[in-house]
Structure formats: structure tokens, C-alpha cells
Amino acid sequence: MNDMSDVPTAVQAFAETEATATPAVMVVNHPLVQHKVTLVRSEETTTDNFRRLVREISQLLTYEATRDLAMETIAIKTPIAPMQSPVLSGKKLCLVSILRAGNGFLDGMLDLLPAARVGHIGLYRDPETLEPIEYYFKMPEDIQERFVIVVDPMLATGNSAIAAINRLKEAGVTTMKYVCLIASRPGLRALQSAHPDVGIVTAAIDEQLNEHGYIVPGLGDAGDRLYGTK
């Protein structure tokens, strides 16, 4: 993976190799996103403000995650004249939340994608092995026919993301993206190794994990901060 962290572009693309056409990792480096990420990282940010900021960031990330959706033109009539105008086409969308923190992303994304269906995967991380354990899986019946966006604020070890995408592929999903607020470099490498066909959109990449599998510097436990449980 090429380190392009010094490239001052609005959206930085990572993980494109000469040998493999791997979907890019998109780091949304827009000033508004980066400003809000700084606020959401701060330990001084209150629960209500944290929740609001995550919702706002999720909307901005959704804008990039859906940039390549298929379009078609239809005939409409404005108050002035008839015209041909673009609308979405192709596969319908499903947002899949990795519980519980993924739900903090859903409200903001659904503001932009109100017609999207929603699925949930319940995973918790074993504190000793850091491996994910599934306790819930509920998807639309036609999930295999939809374009799926998997959402979770933190991509730490990558184990939960890999397990969720494994499960979705078992259910017949063929087209996916993964959207997170902060990703660790080890988590990115693990997810891309396991699922090189899944594009990733994030607001920041941090280099390290600590001994408990938390991203450093990260922002702490996203679920606890969203729901005020710690």
C-alpha cells in the first residue's frame, strides 16, 4: 500500500496496485469533514454534540460513497419546459449497520437516502481474542439484489468488518462498500486482504492500535460515546 498521506487532495485514493485492480480507499479530506473529525475526537465533546457530529460526518461520507451510483435520464416537465433529467437507476440500496455503533451513522445517511432499506448485524468483540462473535443478523429478503453499504464508525482490527462482509456474501450480496469514520492502517490492510473487491470510504486513517485493539489516537469507544454508556 502506497503511503499518500501527504497528498493535499480533496479525496485521497489508496491501495491501487499495478497487479490488481483493487477498489480505492477514499479518505474524504474536505475541510468540513476534517474540522468535524477533530471535534469528534476531542474528549471534551459532550454526548449530544458527539452524536450530532457523527450524524453530520456520516452525511458527508455518504456523498462520496454514492458518487458512482448508476444514473439514467427520464422525461419531466418543469414549470417552464419539458426536459430530459438524470435520476438514480440500477441496484437499489441497503445500508447495513454493524451494531451497536453503526446505528450512529444510519440517521444521517437515511436523511440523504430515505428510500434505502436497512439491515443489522450484531457483533461483539471477545475481549481476550479480539475476534467478533455474531449475535444478530437481519436483512431485507432481497438483500442479494441490492447494492450494500456497510457502516461502522471505527475500523480497528478489521475483524468485525471482515466477519460482517463474509456473512453478507454468504447471503448472496455481490456489490458492497464499507464506510467508517476512522480506520486504522492495520485494519485497512486486513479488510483489503480479505475482501479486495470492497471499496472503503473513511474520514481519517490512524497508524496504530493499542494492546486492547483500540485505534490510536482514535476517539475512544464510539458506541459508549454515542450512547453515554461510559
PDB file of C-alpha atoms in Angstrom:
ATOM      1  CA  MET A   1       0.000   0.000   0.000  1.00  0.00           C
ATOM      2  CA  ASN A   2       1.423   3.337  -1.036  1.00  0.00           C
ATOM      3  CA  ASP A   3       1.543   5.992   1.685  1.00  0.00           C
ATOM      4  CA  MET A   4      -0.092   9.067   0.173  1.00  0.00           C
ATOM      5  CA  SER A   5      -0.890  10.811   3.445  1.00  0.00           C
ATOM      6  CA  ASP A   6       0.959  13.946   2.345  1.00  0.00           C
ATOM      7  CA  VAL A   7      -1.077  14.442  -0.821  1.00  0.00           C
ATOM      8  CA  PRO A   8      -3.287  17.537  -0.260  1.00  0.00           C
ATOM      9  CA  THR A   9      -6.274  16.436  -2.339  1.00  0.00           C
ATOM     10  CA  ALA A  10      -9.975  16.587  -1.509  1.00  0.00           C
ATOM     11  CA  VAL A  11     -10.280  12.799  -1.735  1.00  0.00           C
ATOM     12  CA  GLN A  12      -7.137  10.703  -1.352  1.00  0.00           C
ATOM     13  CA  ALA A  13      -7.072   7.287  -3.053  1.00  0.00           C
ATOM     14  CA  PHE A  14      -5.087   4.420  -1.563  1.00  0.00           C
ATOM     15  CA  ALA A  15      -4.465   0.752  -2.272  1.00  0.00           C
ATOM     16  CA  GLU A  16      -4.334   0.659  -6.067  1.00  0.00           C
ATOM     17  CA  THR A  17      -1.613  -1.762  -7.131  1.00  0.00           C
ATOM     18  CA  GLU A  18      -0.232  -2.378 -10.597  1.00  0.00           C
ATOM     19  CA  ALA A  19      -1.062  -6.076 -10.415  1.00  0.00           C
ATOM     20  CA  THR A  20      -4.627  -5.858  -9.066  1.00  0.00           C
ATOM     21  CA  ALA A  21      -7.497  -3.505  -9.832  1.00  0.00           C
ATOM     22  CA  THR A  22      -8.363  -3.080  -6.150  1.00  0.00           C
ATOM     23  CA  PRO A  23     -11.112  -0.578  -5.283  1.00  0.00           C
ATOM     24  CA  ALA A  24      -9.617   2.550  -3.790  1.00  0.00           C
ATOM     25  CA  VAL A  25      -9.723   3.523  -0.154  1.00  0.00           C
ATOM     26  CA  MET A  26     -11.159   7.022  -0.245  1.00  0.00           C
ATOM     27  CA  VAL A  27     -10.112   9.397   2.515  1.00  0.00           C
ATOM     28  CA  VAL A  28     -12.523  12.329   2.429  1.00  0.00           C
ATOM     29  CA  ASN A  29     -10.159  15.200   3.121  1.00  0.00           C
ATOM     30  CA  HIS A  30     -12.699  18.005   2.767  1.00  0.00           C
ATOM     31  CA  PRO A  31     -12.149  20.872   5.253  1.00  0.00           C
ATOM     32  CA  LEU A  32     -15.631  20.482   6.750  1.00  0.00           C
ATOM     33  CA  VAL A  33     -15.094  16.768   7.317  1.00  0.00           C
ATOM     34  CA  GLN A  34     -11.657  17.229   8.863  1.00  0.00           C
ATOM     35  CA  HIS A  35     -12.906  20.019  11.147  1.00  0.00           C
ATOM     36  CA  LYS A  36     -15.742  17.833  12.418  1.00  0.00           C
ATOM     37  CA  VAL A  37     -13.413  14.842  12.849  1.00  0.00           C
ATOM     38  CA  THR A  38     -11.194  16.953  15.121  1.00  0.00           C
ATOM     39  CA  LEU A  39     -14.210  17.897  17.234  1.00  0.00           C
ATOM     40  CA  VAL A  40     -15.487  14.337  17.423  1.00  0.00           C
ATOM     41  CA  ARG A  41     -12.051  13.091  18.554  1.00  0.00           C
ATOM     42  CA  SER A  42     -11.857  15.518  21.479  1.00  0.00           C
ATOM     43  CA  GLU A  43     -12.598  14.046  24.898  1.00  0.00           C
ATOM     44  CA  GLU A  44     -14.251  17.361  25.798  1.00  0.00           C
ATOM     45  CA  THR A  45     -17.039  16.820  23.246  1.00  0.00           C
ATOM     46  CA  THR A  46     -20.303  16.055  25.049  1.00  0.00           C
ATOM     47  CA  THR A  47     -22.539  13.095  24.203  1.00  0.00           C
ATOM     48  CA  ASP A  48     -25.144  15.228  22.425  1.00  0.00           C
ATOM     49  CA  ASN A  49     -22.521  17.029  20.341  1.00  0.00           C
ATOM     50  CA  PHE A  50     -20.696  13.774  19.593  1.00  0.00           C
ATOM     51  CA  ARG A  51     -23.934  12.250  18.326  1.00  0.00           C
ATOM     52  CA  ARG A  52     -24.676  15.310  16.179  1.00  0.00           C
ATOM     53  CA  LEU A  53     -21.173  15.391  14.714  1.00  0.00           C
ATOM     54  CA  VAL A  54     -21.231  11.692  13.815  1.00  0.00           C
ATOM     55  CA  ARG A  55     -24.537  12.237  12.043  1.00  0.00           C
ATOM     56  CA  GLU A  56     -23.139  15.197  10.093  1.00  0.00           C
ATOM     57  CA  ILE A  57     -19.939  13.366   9.140  1.00  0.00           C
ATOM     58  CA  SER A  58     -21.946  10.344   8.001  1.00  0.00           C
ATOM     59  CA  GLN A  59     -23.872  12.554   5.589  1.00  0.00           C
ATOM     60  CA  LEU A  60     -20.684  13.980   4.113  1.00  0.00           C
ATOM     61  CA  LEU A  61     -19.172  10.490   3.737  1.00  0.00           C
ATOM     62  CA  THR A  62     -22.376   9.239   2.109  1.00  0.00           C
ATOM     63  CA  TYR A  63     -21.940  11.910  -0.563  1.00  0.00           C
ATOM     64  CA  GLU A  64     -18.605  10.330  -1.556  1.00  0.00           C
ATOM     65  CA  ALA A  65     -19.684   6.706  -1.057  1.00  0.00           C
ATOM     66  CA  THR A  66     -22.529   7.160  -3.545  1.00  0.00           C
ATOM     67  CA  ARG A  67     -20.593   9.214  -6.088  1.00  0.00           C
ATOM     68  CA  ASP A  68     -20.510   6.353  -8.626  1.00  0.00           C
ATOM     69  CA  LEU A  69     -24.148   5.224  -8.415  1.00  0.00           C
ATOM     70  CA  ALA A  70     -25.713   4.403 -11.784  1.00  0.00           C
ATOM     71  CA  MET A  71     -27.869   7.059 -13.441  1.00  0.00           C
ATOM     72  CA  GLU A  72     -30.435   7.243 -16.219  1.00  0.00           C
ATOM     73  CA  THR A  73     -32.376  10.099 -17.779  1.00  0.00           C
ATOM     74  CA  ILE A  74     -36.138  10.475 -17.688  1.00  0.00           C
ATOM     75  CA  ALA A  75     -38.570  12.902 -19.249  1.00  0.00           C
ATOM     76  CA  ILE A  76     -40.008  15.524 -16.899  1.00  0.00           C
ATOM     77  CA  LYS A  77     -41.667  18.885 -17.267  1.00  0.00           C
ATOM     78  CA  THR A  78     -40.574  21.932 -15.273  1.00  0.00           C
ATOM     79  CA  PRO A  79     -42.947  24.893 -14.830  1.00  0.00           C
ATOM     80  CA  ILE A  80     -41.196  26.345 -17.881  1.00  0.00           C
ATOM     81  CA  ALA A  81     -40.496  23.492 -20.331  1.00  0.00           C
ATOM     82  CA  PRO A  82     -40.105  19.714 -20.814  1.00  0.00           C
ATOM     83  CA  MET A  83     -36.621  18.238 -20.452  1.00  0.00           C
ATOM     84  CA  GLN A  84     -34.574  15.072 -20.008  1.00  0.00           C
ATOM     85  CA  SER A  85     -33.116  14.904 -16.481  1.00  0.00           C
ATOM     86  CA  PRO A  86     -30.994  12.357 -14.550  1.00  0.00           C
ATOM     87  CA  VAL A  87     -32.235  10.064 -11.766  1.00  0.00           C
ATOM     88  CA  LEU A  88     -30.756   7.097  -9.946  1.00  0.00           C
ATOM     89  CA  SER A  89     -31.033   3.692 -11.595  1.00  0.00           C
ATOM     90  CA  GLY A  90     -29.523   0.251 -11.205  1.00  0.00           C
ATOM     91  CA  LYS A  91     -29.490  -1.715  -7.966  1.00  0.00           C
ATOM     92  CA  LYS A  92     -31.486  -0.401  -5.017  1.00  0.00           C
ATOM     93  CA  LEU A  93     -29.594   0.448  -1.849  1.00  0.00           C
ATOM     94  CA  CYS A  94     -29.365  -1.223   1.530  1.00  0.00           C
ATOM     95  CA  LEU A  95     -27.482   0.254   4.480  1.00  0.00           C
ATOM     96  CA  VAL A  96     -26.148  -2.411   6.842  1.00  0.00           C
ATOM     97  CA  SER A  97     -25.250  -1.309  10.356  1.00  0.00           C
ATOM     98  CA  ILE A  98     -22.760  -3.232  12.475  1.00  0.00           C
ATOM     99  CA  LEU A  99     -24.334  -2.933  15.921  1.00  0.00           C
ATOM    100  CA  ARG A 100     -24.304  -1.027  18.019  1.00  0.00           C
ATOM    101  CA  ALA A 101     -22.202   1.946  16.969  1.00  0.00           C
ATOM    102  CA  GLY A 102     -23.141   1.611  13.299  1.00  0.00           C
ATOM    103  CA  ASN A 103     -26.582   2.893  14.174  1.00  0.00           C
ATOM    104  CA  GLY A 104     -24.986   6.249  14.944  1.00  0.00           C
ATOM    105  CA  PHE A 105     -24.301   6.541  11.203  1.00  0.00           C
ATOM    106  CA  LEU A 106     -27.715   5.471   9.983  1.00  0.00           C
ATOM    107  CA  ASP A 107     -29.815   8.546  10.754  1.00  0.00           C
ATOM    108  CA  GLY A 108     -27.574  10.887   8.815  1.00  0.00           C
ATOM    109  CA  MET A 109     -27.258   8.509   5.871  1.00  0.00           C
ATOM    110  CA  LEU A 110     -31.009   7.929   5.757  1.00  0.00           C
ATOM    111  CA  ASP A 111     -31.570  11.683   5.562  1.00  0.00           C
ATOM    112  CA  LEU A 112     -29.850  11.509   2.159  1.00  0.00           C
ATOM    113  CA  LEU A 113     -31.066   8.024   1.185  1.00  0.00           C
ATOM    114  CA  PRO A 114     -34.613   7.853   2.581  1.00  0.00           C
ATOM    115  CA  ALA A 115     -35.656   5.006   0.253  1.00  0.00           C
ATOM    116  CA  ALA A 116     -32.778   2.721   1.287  1.00  0.00           C
ATOM    117  CA  ARG A 117     -33.567  -0.470   3.163  1.00  0.00           C
ATOM    118  CA  VAL A 118     -31.689  -1.159   6.392  1.00  0.00           C
ATOM    119  CA  GLY A 119     -30.086  -4.343   7.690  1.00  0.00           C
ATOM    120  CA  HIS A 120     -28.388  -5.041  11.015  1.00  0.00           C
ATOM    121  CA  ILE A 121     -25.537  -7.313  12.046  1.00  0.00           C
ATOM    122  CA  GLY A 122     -24.938  -7.741  15.760  1.00  0.00           C
ATOM    123  CA  LEU A 123     -21.299  -8.426  16.588  1.00  0.00           C
ATOM    124  CA  TYR A 124     -19.338  -8.067  19.797  1.00  0.00           C
ATOM    125  CA  ARG A 125     -15.601  -8.389  20.203  1.00  0.00           C
ATOM    126  CA  ASP A 126     -14.209 -11.044  22.520  1.00  0.00           C
ATOM    127  CA  PRO A 127     -12.023  -9.050  24.951  1.00  0.00           C
ATOM    128  CA  GLU A 128      -9.360 -11.764  25.031  1.00  0.00           C
ATOM    129  CA  THR A 129      -9.053 -12.802  21.389  1.00  0.00           C
ATOM    130  CA  LEU A 130     -10.465  -9.588  19.806  1.00  0.00           C
ATOM    131  CA  GLU A 131     -12.398 -11.894  17.450  1.00  0.00           C
ATOM    132  CA  PRO A 132     -16.023 -10.976  16.540  1.00  0.00           C
ATOM    133  CA  ILE A 133     -18.929 -13.068  17.795  1.00  0.00           C
ATOM    134  CA  GLU A 134     -22.253 -12.749  15.957  1.00  0.00           C
ATOM    135  CA  TYR A 135     -25.485 -12.497  17.935  1.00  0.00           C
ATOM    136  CA  TYR A 136     -27.915 -10.955  15.411  1.00  0.00           C
ATOM    137  CA  PHE A 137     -28.433 -10.899  11.636  1.00  0.00           C
ATOM    138  CA  LYS A 138     -31.500  -9.325   9.977  1.00  0.00           C
ATOM    139  CA  MET A 139     -31.598  -8.274   6.330  1.00  0.00           C
ATOM    140  CA  PRO A 140     -34.202  -7.432   3.676  1.00  0.00           C
ATOM    141  CA  GLU A 141     -35.397 -10.546   1.853  1.00  0.00           C
ATOM    142  CA  ASP A 142     -33.983  -9.261  -1.441  1.00  0.00           C
ATOM    143  CA  ILE A 143     -30.580  -8.324   0.004  1.00  0.00           C
ATOM    144  CA  GLN A 144     -28.743 -10.240  -2.741  1.00  0.00           C
ATOM    145  CA  GLU A 145     -30.259  -7.896  -5.334  1.00  0.00           C
ATOM    146  CA  ARG A 146     -29.131  -4.681  -3.629  1.00  0.00           C
ATOM    147  CA  PHE A 147     -26.028  -2.517  -3.506  1.00  0.00           C
ATOM    148  CA  VAL A 148     -24.986  -2.669   0.153  1.00  0.00           C
ATOM    149  CA  ILE A 149     -23.161  -0.016   2.163  1.00  0.00           C
ATOM    150  CA  VAL A 150     -21.801  -1.455   5.413  1.00  0.00           C
ATOM    151  CA  VAL A 151     -21.402   1.171   8.144  1.00  0.00           C
ATOM    152  CA  ASP A 152     -19.464   1.240  11.423  1.00  0.00           C
ATOM    153  CA  PRO A 153     -17.682   4.295  12.884  1.00  0.00           C
ATOM    154  CA  MET A 154     -14.408   2.508  13.673  1.00  0.00           C
ATOM    155  CA  LEU A 155     -12.338   0.113  11.559  1.00  0.00           C
ATOM    156  CA  ALA A 156      -9.858  -1.078  14.196  1.00  0.00           C
ATOM    157  CA  THR A 157      -8.544  -4.641  13.818  1.00  0.00           C
ATOM    158  CA  GLY A 158     -10.833  -5.167  10.829  1.00  0.00           C
ATOM    159  CA  ASN A 159     -12.161  -8.418  12.296  1.00  0.00           C
ATOM    160  CA  SER A 160     -15.771  -7.235  12.695  1.00  0.00           C
ATOM    161  CA  ALA A 161     -15.855  -5.709   9.212  1.00  0.00           C
ATOM    162  CA  ILE A 162     -14.454  -8.892   7.680  1.00  0.00           C
ATOM    163  CA  ALA A 163     -16.958 -11.065   9.564  1.00  0.00           C
ATOM    164  CA  ALA A 164     -19.863  -8.831   8.519  1.00  0.00           C
ATOM    165  CA  ILE A 165     -18.851  -8.840   4.855  1.00  0.00           C
ATOM    166  CA  ASN A 166     -18.287 -12.608   4.962  1.00  0.00           C
ATOM    167  CA  ARG A 167     -21.834 -13.020   6.244  1.00  0.00           C
ATOM    168  CA  LEU A 168     -23.280 -10.701   3.604  1.00  0.00           C
ATOM    169  CA  LYS A 169     -21.502 -12.556   0.810  1.00  0.00           C
ATOM    170  CA  GLU A 170     -22.891 -15.800   2.196  1.00  0.00           C
ATOM    171  CA  ALA A 171     -26.337 -14.179   1.905  1.00  0.00           C
ATOM    172  CA  GLY A 172     -25.689 -13.503  -1.796  1.00  0.00           C
ATOM    173  CA  VAL A 173     -24.557  -9.863  -1.781  1.00  0.00           C
ATOM    174  CA  THR A 174     -22.199  -9.148  -4.670  1.00  0.00           C
ATOM    175  CA  THR A 175     -21.789  -5.346  -4.597  1.00  0.00           C
ATOM    176  CA  MET A 176     -20.631  -3.590  -1.430  1.00  0.00           C
ATOM    177  CA  LYS A 177     -18.821  -0.628   0.053  1.00  0.00           C
ATOM    178  CA  TYR A 178     -17.667  -0.091   3.611  1.00  0.00           C
ATOM    179  CA  VAL A 179     -17.957   3.341   5.258  1.00  0.00           C
ATOM    180  CA  CYS A 180     -16.326   4.305   8.545  1.00  0.00           C
ATOM    181  CA  LEU A 181     -15.347   7.458  10.396  1.00  0.00           C
ATOM    182  CA  ILE A 182     -11.804   6.437  11.387  1.00  0.00           C
ATOM    183  CA  ALA A 183      -9.769   3.482  10.115  1.00  0.00           C
ATOM    184  CA  SER A 184      -6.535   2.054  11.438  1.00  0.00           C
ATOM    185  CA  ARG A 185      -3.801   1.188   8.980  1.00  0.00           C
ATOM    186  CA  PRO A 186      -3.701  -2.462  10.218  1.00  0.00           C
ATOM    187  CA  GLY A 187      -7.483  -2.709   9.895  1.00  0.00           C
ATOM    188  CA  LEU A 188      -7.395  -1.379   6.340  1.00  0.00           C
ATOM    189  CA  ARG A 189      -4.758  -3.906   5.348  1.00  0.00           C
ATOM    190  CA  ALA A 190      -6.701  -6.773   6.929  1.00  0.00           C
ATOM    191  CA  LEU A 191     -10.000  -5.796   5.284  1.00  0.00           C
ATOM    192  CA  GLN A 192      -8.462  -5.291   1.866  1.00  0.00           C
ATOM    193  CA  SER A 193      -6.617  -8.592   2.096  1.00  0.00           C
ATOM    194  CA  ALA A 194      -9.818 -10.452   2.979  1.00  0.00           C
ATOM    195  CA  HIS A 195     -12.135  -8.531   0.620  1.00  0.00           C
ATOM    196  CA  PRO A 196     -10.194  -6.741  -2.129  1.00  0.00           C
ATOM    197  CA  ASP A 197     -13.430  -6.215  -4.083  1.00  0.00           C
ATOM    198  CA  VAL A 198     -14.994  -3.959  -1.419  1.00  0.00           C
ATOM    199  CA  GLY A 199     -14.288  -0.231  -1.655  1.00  0.00           C
ATOM    200  CA  ILE A 200     -13.724   1.715   1.577  1.00  0.00           C
ATOM    201  CA  VAL A 201     -14.656   5.308   2.416  1.00  0.00           C
ATOM    202  CA  THR A 202     -13.321   6.939   5.587  1.00  0.00           C
ATOM    203  CA  ALA A 203     -12.671  10.361   7.074  1.00  0.00           C
ATOM    204  CA  ALA A 204      -9.260   9.544   8.599  1.00  0.00           C
ATOM    205  CA  ILE A 205      -6.565   6.889   8.818  1.00  0.00           C
ATOM    206  CA  ASP A 206      -4.654   6.393  12.089  1.00  0.00           C
ATOM    207  CA  GLU A 207      -1.486   4.345  12.123  1.00  0.00           C
ATOM    208  CA  GLN A 208      -1.710   2.269  15.289  1.00  0.00           C
ATOM    209  CA  LEU A 209      -3.763   0.032  17.573  1.00  0.00           C
ATOM    210  CA  ASN A 210      -3.122  -0.381  21.282  1.00  0.00           C
ATOM    211  CA  GLU A 211      -2.969  -3.687  23.167  1.00  0.00           C
ATOM    212  CA  HIS A 212      -6.766  -3.641  23.586  1.00  0.00           C
ATOM    213  CA  GLY A 213      -7.410  -3.239  19.870  1.00  0.00           C
ATOM    214  CA  TYR A 214      -8.410   0.437  20.066  1.00  0.00           C
ATOM    215  CA  ILE A 215      -7.325   2.876  17.381  1.00  0.00           C
ATOM    216  CA  VAL A 216      -4.576   5.317  18.457  1.00  0.00           C
ATOM    217  CA  PRO A 217      -5.185   8.237  18.708  1.00  0.00           C
ATOM    218  CA  GLY A 218      -8.722   7.402  17.551  1.00  0.00           C
ATOM    219  CA  LEU A 219     -11.655   8.764  19.541  1.00  0.00           C
ATOM    220  CA  GLY A 220     -12.270   6.097  22.195  1.00  0.00           C
ATOM    221  CA  ASP A 221     -15.228   3.696  22.136  1.00  0.00           C
ATOM    222  CA  ALA A 222     -17.666   5.111  19.576  1.00  0.00           C
ATOM    223  CA  GLY A 223     -20.649   3.228  20.987  1.00  0.00           C
ATOM    224  CA  ASP A 224     -20.038   4.444  24.524  1.00  0.00           C
ATOM    225  CA  ARG A 225     -19.611   7.998  23.327  1.00  0.00           C
ATOM    226  CA  LEU A 226     -22.723   7.878  21.148  1.00  0.00           C
ATOM    227  CA  TYR A 227     -24.977   6.488  23.854  1.00  0.00           C
ATOM    228  CA  GLY A 228     -23.369   7.850  27.012  1.00  0.00           C
ATOM    229  CA  THR A 229     -22.762   4.408  28.467  1.00  0.00           C
ATOM    230  CA  LYS A 230     -19.349   5.131  29.918  1.00  0.00           C
TER     231      LYS A 230
END
